[in-house]
Amino acid sequence: CVKRWDDHQQMKASAWSLDGTWLATTGMNSGIVIFDTSDESVTAWDTVFTFDCEDAGNALAWGPSVVEGLQYLAFGGDNKKITIIEIRTNDGTWETVLEVSRNGAIHALDWSDNGLLAAAVGDGTVTIIDLGYLKSGWAVNEMDYNWQRQGVTCFTEIRRNQGSNAMRTIRWIPSHATEESLLAIGGSDGAFEVVDLTERSHCKGFGNC
């Protein structure tokens, strides 16, 4: 062990930013802790941000694009919300970009390279939100309300055995070098499937959020 923190919560999820400079953790104590891991010496890594949550956190996913001075983190948990925060690393501030309420706990999150955020929800659905606009490089406090709320409109929703199934796992699969359209999903009903979102209108189980 080269670094250890003993004063933190019972962990349920962790995620490393794509550039390797930030590590986020969440768990049972209803909070998110973010560590600065940019130093070459592991012993120098330490907490830089903490966020309070309403309930236990279950899932974390960093945004795919690293814009100078901006990082985006999605998290979800027992509060039945998908929350996106913007972290301004240059001045050490953060802000909530948007919150999307669902009808069940959020069990897993995955953010594709082209900006689609997928969330496995406890009511037997997978919510997919287009957050590609966050790759613009503009901080949310510099833009108007309508720009900030673009992600509230869902790209699509996948439904399977609602009421008797909880979606538990999701993962984007690169379908070719420049685009991700295949999504692997699994739930408590024991089924695991791969869905092609290229022609989402032709896929059984798709609907509007």
XYZ file of C-alpha atoms in Angstrom:
209
model
C 0.000 0.000 0.000
C 1.495 3.358 -1.065
C -1.360 5.610 0.089
C -4.260 5.026 2.448
C -7.111 7.119 3.878
C -8.725 5.597 6.974
C -11.168 8.385 7.829
C -13.469 7.973 4.837
C -16.815 6.288 4.276
C -17.900 2.789 3.354
C -17.179 2.895 -0.378
C -19.700 1.961 -3.068
C -18.130 3.524 -6.181
C -14.975 5.202 -7.432
C -13.938 6.732 -10.749
C -10.743 8.198 -12.173
C -10.861 11.120 -14.624
C -9.577 10.282 -18.105
C -6.448 12.393 -17.676
C -5.678 10.654 -14.361
C -5.552 13.852 -12.308
C -8.753 13.402 -10.253
C -10.142 10.460 -8.295
C -13.759 10.532 -7.061
C -15.291 8.245 -4.424
C -18.771 7.897 -2.944
C -20.609 5.580 -0.613
C -22.813 5.135 2.409
C -22.246 8.439 4.189
C -24.081 10.435 1.500
C -21.036 12.288 0.233
C -18.561 12.528 -2.630
C -14.852 12.998 -2.071
C -12.494 14.075 -4.870
C -8.740 13.678 -4.637
C -6.087 15.545 -6.611
C -3.884 12.797 -8.075
C -1.858 14.963 -10.460
C 1.384 14.811 -8.485
C 3.906 12.176 -9.595
C 4.398 11.268 -5.931
C 1.445 9.206 -4.719
C 2.118 10.271 -1.132
C 1.243 13.865 -2.139
C -2.305 12.986 -3.252
C -4.949 14.526 -1.026
C -8.605 15.608 -0.789
C -9.504 18.781 -2.698
C -13.328 18.703 -2.924
C -16.154 17.236 -0.848
C -19.854 17.291 -1.745
C -22.813 16.402 0.435
C -25.587 14.224 -1.036
C -29.135 13.490 0.098
C -28.671 9.710 0.307
C -26.076 7.000 -0.253
C -24.127 7.316 -3.509
C -23.947 4.301 -5.841
C -22.360 5.439 -9.111
C -19.832 7.889 -10.578
C -18.704 8.734 -14.119
C -16.361 11.444 -15.370
C -17.114 13.301 -18.582
C -15.061 12.162 -21.586
C -13.620 15.514 -22.638
C -10.982 17.315 -20.628
C -11.303 21.041 -21.293
C -8.635 23.325 -19.873
C -9.721 24.221 -16.360
C -13.023 22.278 -16.515
C -13.997 18.744 -15.482
C -17.475 17.184 -15.405
C -18.616 14.476 -13.008
C -21.911 12.568 -12.983
C -23.123 10.854 -9.845
C -26.253 9.049 -8.706
C -27.562 7.050 -5.798
C -30.514 6.283 -3.589
C -31.915 9.818 -3.993
C -33.223 8.814 -7.475
C -31.397 11.620 -9.260
C -28.698 11.887 -11.906
C -26.584 14.916 -10.992
C -23.934 16.572 -13.164
C -21.399 18.914 -11.574
C -18.832 21.141 -13.218
C -15.494 21.430 -11.427
C -13.387 24.489 -12.261
C -9.943 23.268 -11.436
C -8.165 26.576 -12.012
C -9.974 28.445 -9.240
C -11.092 25.506 -7.073
C -14.848 26.063 -7.443
C -17.733 23.859 -8.570
C -21.359 24.160 -9.633
C -24.269 21.823 -10.339
C -25.001 21.791 -14.082
C -28.284 19.883 -13.885
C -30.258 17.251 -11.984
C -32.532 14.709 -13.663
C -35.016 12.880 -11.425
C -35.813 9.211 -12.107
C -38.314 6.733 -10.641
C -35.701 4.544 -8.960
C -32.248 4.551 -7.416
C -29.305 5.069 -9.782
C -27.136 1.930 -9.722
C -24.589 2.568 -12.503
C -23.385 5.341 -14.827
C -21.247 5.373 -17.959
C -20.359 8.392 -20.136
C -19.482 7.744 -23.790
C -16.809 9.575 -25.763
C -19.460 11.287 -27.888
C -21.210 12.760 -24.845
C -24.017 10.284 -24.129
C -24.503 9.546 -20.422
C -26.237 6.233 -19.624
C -27.763 5.498 -16.217
C -28.994 2.130 -14.919
C -32.093 2.784 -12.816
C -33.765 0.637 -10.194
C -37.192 0.792 -11.867
C -36.094 -1.408 -14.789
C -35.032 1.387 -17.128
C -31.851 2.797 -18.627
C -31.866 6.564 -19.154
C -29.609 8.036 -21.845
C -28.938 11.780 -21.868
C -27.062 13.726 -24.557
C -24.488 15.906 -22.788
C -22.298 16.567 -25.800
C -22.819 20.314 -25.387
C -20.610 20.241 -22.266
C -17.612 19.664 -24.538
C -17.827 23.284 -25.718
C -15.356 24.534 -23.108
C -17.705 27.198 -21.715
C -18.279 27.232 -17.960
C -21.944 27.093 -16.949
C -21.751 30.384 -15.037
C -20.833 32.107 -18.311
C -23.915 30.839 -20.182
C -27.664 31.491 -19.977
C -30.299 29.273 -18.358
C -31.436 27.628 -21.612
C -27.883 26.551 -22.447
C -27.446 25.042 -18.985
C -30.684 23.034 -19.234
C -30.039 21.360 -22.616
C -29.294 18.004 -21.000
C -32.731 17.790 -19.350
C -34.109 16.487 -22.671
C -33.335 12.774 -22.719
C -31.877 11.151 -25.805
C -33.880 7.986 -25.139
C -34.917 5.466 -22.492
C -34.706 1.667 -22.545
C -37.354 -0.222 -20.561
C -37.268 -3.889 -19.505
C -39.602 -5.700 -17.095
C -40.488 -2.529 -15.214
C -41.702 -3.190 -11.691
C -39.967 -6.549 -11.400
C -36.457 -5.663 -12.587
C -33.751 -3.255 -11.433
C -31.097 -2.288 -13.972
C -27.725 -2.833 -12.309
C -24.936 -2.448 -14.856
C -24.264 -0.557 -18.078
C -21.228 -0.097 -20.297
C -20.691 1.619 -23.624
C -18.910 -0.566 -26.200
C -16.872 1.165 -28.940
C -18.546 0.112 -32.192
C -15.817 1.685 -34.306
C -12.992 4.171 -33.957
C -15.000 7.406 -33.899
C -18.398 6.591 -32.411
C -19.938 4.561 -29.605
C -23.448 3.256 -30.239
C -23.512 -0.175 -28.590
C -24.597 -0.327 -24.951
C -24.360 -3.436 -22.738
C -27.011 -3.571 -20.000
C -27.824 -6.037 -17.245
C -30.379 -6.223 -14.458
C -31.720 -8.179 -11.521
C -33.935 -10.193 -13.903
C -30.845 -12.172 -14.934
C -30.798 -10.888 -18.520
C -27.758 -9.305 -20.147
C -28.084 -7.724 -23.573
C -26.336 -5.421 -26.008
C -28.445 -2.679 -27.588
C -27.554 -0.778 -30.770
C -28.543 2.883 -30.479
C -27.622 3.742 -34.050
C -31.262 3.273 -35.089
C -32.944 3.660 -31.732
C -36.438 4.027 -33.234
C -36.214 0.409 -34.471
C -35.204 -1.041 -31.101
C -37.776 -2.783 -28.904
C -38.047 -1.267 -25.441
C -37.117 2.255 -26.442
C -39.307 5.202 -25.536
C -39.322 8.854 -24.600
C -38.223 9.943 -21.121
